[in-house]
Tab-separated table of C-alpha atoms in Angstrom:
chain	number	residue	atom	x	y	z
T	1	MET	CA	-3.528	160.453	80.996
T	2	PRO	CA	-0.569	158.139	81.810
T	3	ASN	CA	0.310	157.780	85.446
T	4	SER	CA	3.786	159.170	84.610
T	5	GLU	CA	2.353	162.711	84.452
T	6	LEU	CA	1.368	162.424	88.140
T	7	LYS	CA	4.700	160.912	89.189
T	8	PRO	CA	7.728	161.660	86.962
T	9	TYR	CA	9.278	158.825	85.010
T	10	ARG	CA	12.530	157.446	86.421
T	11	VAL	CA	14.788	155.709	83.900
T	12	ILE	CA	18.275	154.214	84.063
T	13	ILE	CA	20.280	154.061	80.809
T	14	SER	CA	23.305	151.772	80.972
T	15	GLY	CA	26.236	150.992	78.697
T	16	GLY	CA	28.880	152.795	76.708
T	17	GLY	CA	32.548	152.265	75.910
T	18	THR	CA	32.434	153.889	72.458
T	19	GLY	CA	30.693	156.803	70.793
T	20	GLY	CA	28.580	154.237	68.944
T	21	HIS	CA	26.955	153.300	72.271
T	22	ILE	CA	27.020	156.700	73.981
T	23	PHE	CA	25.466	158.913	71.287
T	24	PRO	CA	22.357	156.712	70.868
T	25	ALA	CA	21.986	156.565	74.671
T	26	VAL	CA	22.074	160.371	74.917
T	27	ALA	CA	19.632	160.687	71.982
T	28	ILE	CA	17.158	158.422	73.821
T	29	ALA	CA	17.580	160.453	77.024
T	30	ASN	CA	17.077	163.745	75.152
T	31	GLU	CA	13.845	162.524	73.526
T	32	LEU	CA	12.523	161.230	76.856
T	33	ARG	CA	13.316	164.568	78.492
T	34	ARG	CA	11.733	166.482	75.579
T	35	ARG	CA	8.463	164.602	76.164
T	36	HIS	CA	8.669	164.558	79.953
T	37	PRO	CA	10.771	167.493	81.243
T	38	ALA	CA	10.375	166.271	84.842
T	39	ALA	CA	11.714	162.760	84.049
T	40	GLU	CA	14.632	161.645	86.206
T	41	ILE	CA	17.329	159.963	84.130
T	42	LEU	CA	20.428	158.255	85.524
T	43	PHE	CA	23.215	156.832	83.377
T	44	VAL	CA	25.387	153.927	84.500
T	45	GLY	CA	28.750	153.459	82.766
T	46	ALA	CA	32.111	151.759	83.206
T	47	ASN	CA	34.778	153.638	85.179
T	48	GLY	CA	37.586	154.887	82.952
T	49	ARG	CA	35.530	154.728	79.734
T	50	MET	CA	34.537	157.717	77.610
T	51	GLU	CA	30.921	157.798	78.837
T	52	MET	CA	32.167	159.037	82.219
T	53	THR	CA	33.037	162.391	80.592
T	54	ARG	CA	30.719	162.499	77.559
T	55	VAL	CA	27.480	161.901	79.474
T	56	PRO	CA	27.994	164.736	82.011
T	57	GLU	CA	28.919	167.002	79.051
T	58	ALA	CA	25.461	166.187	77.647
T	59	GLY	CA	23.889	167.295	80.947
T	60	TYR	CA	23.148	163.961	82.653
T	61	ARG	CA	24.288	162.323	85.889
T	62	ILE	CA	26.319	159.119	85.577
T	63	VAL	CA	27.493	156.489	88.062
T	64	GLY	CA	30.490	154.263	87.202
T	65	LEU	CA	30.891	150.526	87.753
T	66	ASP	CA	34.283	148.795	88.007
T	67	ILE	CA	33.658	146.518	85.038
T	68	THR	CA	35.858	145.651	82.061
T	69	GLY	CA	35.510	143.351	79.079
T	70	LEU	CA	37.029	139.907	78.721
T	71	GLN	CA	40.424	140.000	76.994
T	72	ARG	CA	40.961	137.575	74.122
T	73	ARG	CA	44.024	136.091	75.795
T	74	LEU	CA	44.596	134.886	79.337
T	75	THR	CA	45.494	137.870	81.507
T	76	PRO	CA	45.262	138.745	85.220
T	77	GLN	CA	42.334	140.984	84.213
T	78	ASN	CA	40.426	137.914	82.978
T	79	LEU	CA	40.973	136.113	86.281
T	80	LEU	CA	39.391	139.087	88.066
T	81	PHE	CA	36.488	139.269	85.611
T	82	PRO	CA	33.998	137.056	87.553
T	83	VAL	CA	34.735	139.023	90.747
T	84	ARG	CA	34.191	142.349	88.942
T	85	VAL	CA	30.924	141.111	87.420
T	86	PHE	CA	29.654	139.933	90.814
T	87	ARG	CA	30.568	143.243	92.488
T	88	SER	CA	29.093	145.262	89.621
T	89	VAL	CA	25.798	143.334	89.700
T	90	ARG	CA	25.633	143.893	93.455
T	91	LYS	CA	26.351	147.627	93.078
T	92	ALA	CA	23.816	147.856	90.241
T	93	GLY	CA	21.226	146.172	92.483
T	94	LYS	CA	21.817	148.786	95.198
T	95	LEU	CA	21.483	151.570	92.622
T	96	LEU	CA	18.166	150.138	91.428
T	97	GLU	CA	16.841	149.908	94.978
T	98	GLU	CA	17.838	153.522	95.683
T	99	PHE	CA	16.721	155.014	92.349
T	100	GLN	CA	13.556	152.885	91.900
T	101	PRO	CA	13.437	153.152	88.075
T	102	ASP	CA	10.269	152.546	86.049
T	103	ALA	CA	12.448	150.983	83.338
T	104	VAL	CA	16.070	150.267	82.409
T	105	VAL	CA	17.607	150.729	78.949
T	106	GLY	CA	20.795	148.915	77.859
T	107	VAL	CA	22.696	150.220	74.829
T	108	GLY	CA	25.514	147.657	74.812
T	109	GLY	CA	28.996	147.869	76.288
T	110	TYR	CA	30.393	146.524	79.566
T	111	ALA	CA	28.190	148.409	81.997
T	112	SER	CA	24.875	147.334	80.505
T	113	ALA	CA	25.264	143.677	81.566
T	114	PRO	CA	25.259	144.058	85.383
T	115	VAL	CA	22.492	146.663	85.275
T	116	LEU	CA	20.219	144.569	83.045
T	117	LEU	CA	20.950	141.422	85.091
T	118	ALA	CA	20.010	143.231	88.300
T	119	ALA	CA	16.912	144.834	86.723
T	120	THR	CA	15.512	141.687	85.117
T	121	SER	CA	16.012	139.673	88.314
T	122	ARG	CA	13.816	142.277	90.077
T	123	GLY	CA	11.095	142.300	87.392
T	124	ILE	CA	11.849	145.877	86.277
T	125	PRO	CA	10.834	146.451	82.616
T	126	SER	CA	13.927	146.538	80.429
T	127	LEU	CA	14.763	147.430	76.847
T	128	ILE	CA	17.901	146.723	74.790
T	129	GLN	CA	18.970	148.917	71.863
T	130	GLU	CA	21.247	146.937	69.503
T	131	GLN	CA	23.031	149.207	67.017
T	132	ASN	CA	24.780	146.648	64.792
T	133	SER	CA	23.687	144.080	62.217
T	134	TYR	CA	25.628	141.483	64.215
T	135	ALA	CA	24.445	141.409	67.814
T	136	GLY	CA	26.891	142.126	70.626
T	137	LEU	CA	27.712	139.415	73.157
T	138	VAL	CA	26.102	141.186	76.146
T	139	ASN	CA	22.858	141.753	74.258
T	140	LYS	CA	22.726	138.143	73.015
T	141	LEU	CA	23.229	136.802	76.553
T	142	LEU	CA	20.508	139.031	78.014
T	143	ALA	CA	17.960	138.810	75.187
T	144	ARG	CA	15.726	136.204	76.846
T	145	ARG	CA	15.564	138.171	80.097
T	146	VAL	CA	14.624	141.633	78.775
T	147	SER	CA	11.171	142.933	77.829
T	148	LYS	CA	11.881	144.489	74.407
T	149	ILE	CA	14.747	144.623	71.876
T	150	CYS	CA	15.022	147.571	69.467
T	151	VAL	CA	17.205	146.800	66.433
T	152	ALA	CA	18.590	148.742	63.476
T	153	TYR	CA	18.603	145.932	60.881
T	154	GLY	CA	16.197	143.299	59.615
T	155	GLY	CA	16.879	139.581	60.083
T	156	MET	CA	17.867	139.892	63.761
T	157	GLU	CA	15.695	136.891	64.751
T	158	LYS	CA	18.856	134.835	64.285
T	159	PHE	CA	20.184	136.451	67.488
T	160	PHE	CA	17.061	137.408	69.437
T	161	PRO	CA	13.556	136.075	70.244
T	162	ALA	CA	11.367	137.280	67.349
T	163	ASP	CA	8.437	138.255	69.596
T	164	LYS	CA	10.576	140.836	71.431
T	165	LEU	CA	12.002	142.541	68.328
T	166	VAL	CA	11.071	146.012	67.078
T	167	LEU	CA	12.828	147.336	63.958
T	168	THR	CA	13.496	150.974	64.846
T	169	GLY	CA	16.821	151.948	63.282
T	170	ASN	CA	19.535	153.706	65.269
T	171	PRO	CA	18.987	156.995	67.091
T	172	VAL	CA	20.760	159.736	65.128
T	173	ARG	CA	20.654	163.486	65.718
T	174	ARG	CA	18.089	164.598	63.157
T	175	GLU	CA	19.894	167.893	62.514
T	176	ILE	CA	22.768	165.874	60.984
T	177	ALA	CA	20.749	165.769	57.735
T	178	GLN	CA	19.640	169.400	57.803
T	179	GLY	CA	22.873	171.198	56.883
T	180	SER	CA	22.752	173.731	54.037
T	181	ARG	CA	25.250	173.146	51.198
T	182	GLU	CA	25.726	176.892	50.676
T	183	GLU	CA	26.506	177.420	54.372
T	184	ALA	CA	28.771	174.341	54.336
T	185	LEU	CA	30.844	175.620	51.404
T	186	ARG	CA	31.279	178.979	53.157
T	187	PHE	CA	32.062	177.359	56.520
T	188	PHE	CA	34.862	175.154	55.130
T	189	GLY	CA	36.074	177.593	52.450
T	190	LEU	CA	35.212	175.333	49.508
T	191	ASP	CA	34.514	176.079	45.832
T	192	ALA	CA	31.037	175.121	44.560
T	193	SER	CA	32.441	174.228	41.105
T	194	HIS	CA	34.681	171.374	42.349
T	195	PRO	CA	33.601	168.042	43.889
T	196	VAL	CA	34.087	167.461	47.632
T	197	LEU	CA	35.291	164.245	49.271
T	198	LEU	CA	34.712	163.760	53.018
T	199	VAL	CA	36.930	161.252	54.861
T	200	VAL	CA	35.887	160.285	58.411
T	201	GLY	CA	37.491	157.611	60.559
T	202	GLY	CA	35.445	157.980	63.740
T	203	SER	CA	36.166	160.404	66.577
T	204	LEU	CA	39.682	158.992	67.156
T	205	GLY	CA	40.614	158.758	63.468
T	206	ALA	CA	41.612	155.631	61.533
T	207	ARG	CA	45.220	154.818	60.658
T	208	THR	CA	44.391	152.977	57.429
T	209	LEU	CA	42.209	155.801	56.084
T	210	ASN	CA	44.788	158.401	57.085
T	211	HIS	CA	47.701	156.601	55.401
T	212	ALA	CA	45.704	156.022	52.200
T	213	THR	CA	44.528	159.655	52.147
T	214	ALA	CA	48.026	161.074	52.683
T	215	ALA	CA	49.312	158.958	49.776
T	216	ALA	CA	46.410	160.107	47.550
T	217	LEU	CA	46.876	163.882	48.017
T	218	PRO	CA	48.727	164.376	44.673
T	219	ARG	CA	45.969	162.473	42.829
T	220	LEU	CA	43.220	164.520	44.499
T	221	LYS	CA	44.957	167.800	43.613
T	222	SER	CA	45.444	166.833	39.956
T	223	ALA	CA	41.810	165.638	39.725
T	224	GLY	CA	40.546	168.981	41.108
T	225	VAL	CA	38.878	167.244	44.072
T	226	GLN	CA	38.424	169.141	47.346
T	227	LEU	CA	38.958	167.247	50.593
T	228	LEU	CA	37.576	167.419	54.142
T	229	TRP	CA	39.806	164.956	55.986
T	230	GLN	CA	38.934	164.278	59.630
T	231	THR	CA	42.178	162.821	60.968
T	232	GLY	CA	41.606	162.372	64.711
T	233	LYS	CA	43.812	164.010	67.362
T	234	LEU	CA	46.662	161.464	67.258
T	235	TYR	CA	47.191	161.697	63.496
T	236	TYR	CA	46.579	165.413	63.012
T	237	PRO	CA	50.195	166.725	63.387
T	238	THR	CA	51.438	164.335	60.659
T	239	ALA	CA	48.470	165.135	58.400
T	240	ARG	CA	49.142	168.858	58.769
T	241	GLU	CA	52.721	168.276	57.564
T	242	ASP	CA	51.395	166.168	54.669
T	243	MET	CA	49.214	169.131	53.676
T	244	GLU	CA	52.008	171.732	53.577
T	245	PRO	CA	52.713	171.341	49.811
T	246	TYR	CA	49.017	172.009	48.988
T	247	PRO	CA	48.026	175.490	50.221
T	248	GLY	CA	44.935	177.022	48.627
T	249	THR	CA	43.981	173.805	46.787
T	250	GLY	CA	40.775	173.020	48.731
T	251	LEU	CA	42.474	170.113	50.542
T	252	HIS	CA	41.768	170.414	54.295
T	253	ALA	CA	42.978	168.262	57.207
T	254	LEU	CA	40.811	168.668	60.325
T	255	GLU	CA	41.563	167.161	63.732
T	256	PHE	CA	37.857	166.845	64.565
T	257	VAL	CA	34.693	167.995	62.790
T	258	GLN	CA	32.271	169.700	65.187
T	259	ARG	CA	29.752	170.567	62.445
T	260	MET	CA	29.153	167.142	60.913
T	261	ASP	CA	25.841	168.425	59.509
T	262	LEU	CA	27.807	170.868	57.328
T	263	ALA	CA	30.505	168.298	56.467
T	264	TYR	CA	27.837	165.921	55.116
T	265	ALA	CA	26.058	168.786	53.329
T	266	ALA	CA	29.297	169.759	51.540
T	267	ALA	CA	30.278	166.210	50.535
T	268	ASP	CA	29.580	164.611	47.164
T	269	VAL	CA	31.138	161.312	48.291
T	270	VAL	CA	32.118	160.024	51.761
T	271	ILE	CA	34.846	157.560	52.766
T	272	SER	CA	34.044	156.146	56.199
T	273	ARG	CA	34.479	153.336	58.676
T	274	ALA	CA	31.326	151.230	59.076
T	275	GLY	CA	30.435	151.700	62.733
T	276	ALA	CA	26.701	151.519	63.390
T	277	LEU	CA	26.372	155.242	64.080
T	278	SER	CA	28.345	156.273	60.967
T	279	VAL	CA	26.229	153.970	58.791
T	280	SER	CA	23.000	155.375	60.263
T	281	GLU	CA	24.186	158.944	59.604
T	282	LEU	CA	25.097	158.079	56.010
T	283	CYS	CA	21.623	156.580	55.477
T	284	LEU	CA	19.905	159.649	56.919
T	285	THR	CA	22.029	162.100	54.904
T	286	GLY	CA	21.718	159.965	51.751
T	287	LYS	CA	25.413	160.137	50.910
T	288	PRO	CA	27.157	157.913	48.308
T	289	CYS	CA	29.929	156.262	50.262
T	290	VAL	CA	32.892	153.912	50.204
T	291	LEU	CA	32.979	151.962	53.472
T	292	VAL	CA	36.233	150.604	54.915
T	293	PRO	CA	35.234	148.449	57.909
T	294	SER	CA	37.602	148.420	60.870
T	295	PRO	CA	39.039	144.925	61.426
T	296	ASN	CA	39.745	145.752	65.103
T	297	VAL	CA	36.218	145.315	66.470
T	298	ALA	CA	34.390	142.449	68.164
T	299	GLU	CA	33.112	139.736	65.812
T	300	ASP	CA	34.051	141.883	62.778
T	301	HIS	CA	30.666	143.614	63.114
T	302	GLN	CA	31.673	146.597	60.940
T	303	THR	CA	32.100	144.299	57.923
T	304	LYS	CA	28.618	142.903	58.601
T	305	ASN	CA	27.206	146.463	58.859
T	306	ALA	CA	28.831	147.352	55.527
T	307	ARG	CA	27.624	144.155	53.819
T	308	ALA	CA	24.050	144.946	54.857
T	309	LEU	CA	24.336	148.117	52.710
T	310	VAL	CA	26.325	146.574	49.855
T	311	ASP	CA	23.691	143.812	49.508
T	312	GLN	CA	21.104	146.572	48.857
T	313	ASP	CA	23.413	148.339	46.328
T	314	ALA	CA	23.574	151.223	48.820
T	315	ALA	CA	27.359	151.496	49.358
T	316	LEU	CA	30.751	150.391	48.050
T	317	LEU	CA	33.065	148.283	50.218
T	318	VAL	CA	36.860	148.202	50.313
T	319	THR	CA	38.501	146.016	52.950
T	320	ASP	CA	41.018	147.492	55.377
T	321	ALA	CA	43.742	145.254	53.904
T	322	GLU	CA	43.033	146.492	50.360
T	323	ALA	CA	42.606	150.173	51.216
T	324	GLY	CA	46.190	151.180	50.416
T	325	LEU	CA	45.828	149.847	46.859
T	326	ARG	CA	42.133	150.256	45.981
T	327	LEU	CA	40.463	152.890	48.145
T	328	TYR	CA	41.241	155.955	46.055
T	329	ASP	CA	40.702	154.156	42.740
T	330	GLU	CA	37.134	153.461	43.932
T	331	ALA	CA	36.582	156.920	45.453
T	332	LEU	CA	37.851	158.845	42.395
T	333	ALA	CA	35.863	156.629	40.014
T	334	LEU	CA	32.718	157.344	42.053
T	335	LEU	CA	33.443	161.095	42.163
T	336	GLY	CA	33.668	161.018	38.365
T	337	ASN	CA	30.351	159.181	37.942
T	338	PRO	CA	27.365	161.359	38.994
T	339	ALA	CA	24.830	158.757	37.761
T	340	ARG	CA	26.318	156.099	40.064
T	341	GLN	CA	26.339	158.618	42.925
T	342	GLN	CA	22.604	159.189	42.416
T	343	GLN	CA	21.899	155.429	42.364
T	344	LEU	CA	23.799	154.851	45.624
T	345	ALA	CA	22.197	157.914	47.264
T	346	ALA	CA	18.681	156.728	46.377
T	347	SER	CA	19.404	153.210	47.706
T	348	ILE	CA	21.005	154.315	50.981
T	349	ARG	CA	18.195	156.820	51.716
T	350	ARG	CA	15.681	153.963	51.587
T	351	LEU	CA	17.530	152.327	54.507
T	352	ALA	CA	17.221	155.385	56.793
T	353	TYR	CA	15.049	155.450	59.901
T	354	PRO	CA	14.531	159.175	60.557
T	355	ASN	CA	12.126	158.458	63.450
T	356	ALA	CA	14.301	155.879	65.235
T	357	THR	CA	14.650	157.801	68.498
T	358	THR	CA	10.943	158.581	68.798
T	359	THR	CA	10.026	154.947	68.027
T	360	ILE	CA	12.403	153.650	70.728
T	361	VAL	CA	10.995	156.068	73.315
T	362	ASP	CA	7.443	155.028	72.264
T	363	GLU	CA	8.426	151.432	73.104
T	364	LEU	CA	9.951	152.549	76.398
T	365	GLU	CA	6.765	154.405	77.353
T	366	LYS	CA	4.669	151.301	76.615
T	367	LEU	CA	6.823	149.315	79.068
T	368	MET	CA	6.496	151.965	81.757
T	369	THR	CA	2.721	152.388	81.525
T	370	ARG	CA	1.780	148.711	81.835
T	371	PRO	CA	-0.950	148.158	84.434
T	372	SER	CA	1.376	145.846	86.372
T	373	HIS	CA	3.805	148.721	86.849
T	374	SER	CA	1.491	151.641	87.475
């Protein structure tokens, strides 16, 4: 029996900034707690970022560091950056000494750097979870210091030491792929005899997708296509106005989709950004999709995520710049081609990692039960 059953595991999970970092972090924490209900789990985030509200909502304690990212241009914030890093590493060190974790997990984002620096300098076992096919700067800088690196894509040796890599996939809520189509059609008020298009631009919405979708509403109506359009809070009032000429046509604008399991279950085709979490959900649900990578992300990693699927004939790709002209030509052509939908669905399903969360926690347990740390 592992020593952890005598003395509860203590784990710090650090990072955040976006849902793409936070949701995997919470999934890891949930699986650890499922296995070890007495485990003590502390999150460390960046003050003012979304993890400071989302993590407590998920039932976990979080401590904030005063850390921000480097801006791409010279700003007063950049001049303060070294000071903030130094203070954050010092605060992280104090947290580690107080909390005495058995291991530290970094999921990317500003707050993971000081925590992993402080942990590795004290010999505490540490694990990085890299969500994207193009490694983030923090994870690349810390790769040689940490004990294990869990990745979602093959070929990551170009960023990380090969002997530390474990191909796990990204943690995704398993229930996302368990929605019933019948329940989904009832839930959204859709007609089983007409195809359904789901448009998702991330939790905040995506301007490019929203503009292209608003312009395509007449085409969707005349083609008999039903629409679940997740607009994001900022864009929802305009989208609701855009929808006024189309009552009772199966075209729906939604500010936010709480039941993503049912949205995926209803959809025949999905239009989506190519964030790591969205891509992992599409793989798990096996949905034919048209990906429109956001150009506003570090190192254009969404395009690299999308290309990893396109290279396996598992998705279609339309660039953000071309979306106004091409997006709905591609989407409507795919909706009208069931054989192509089946091909894409079969290919994308092969890229899914349904056991990603359990595999990552297996790796974490191995680090925590080493003889040197018992």
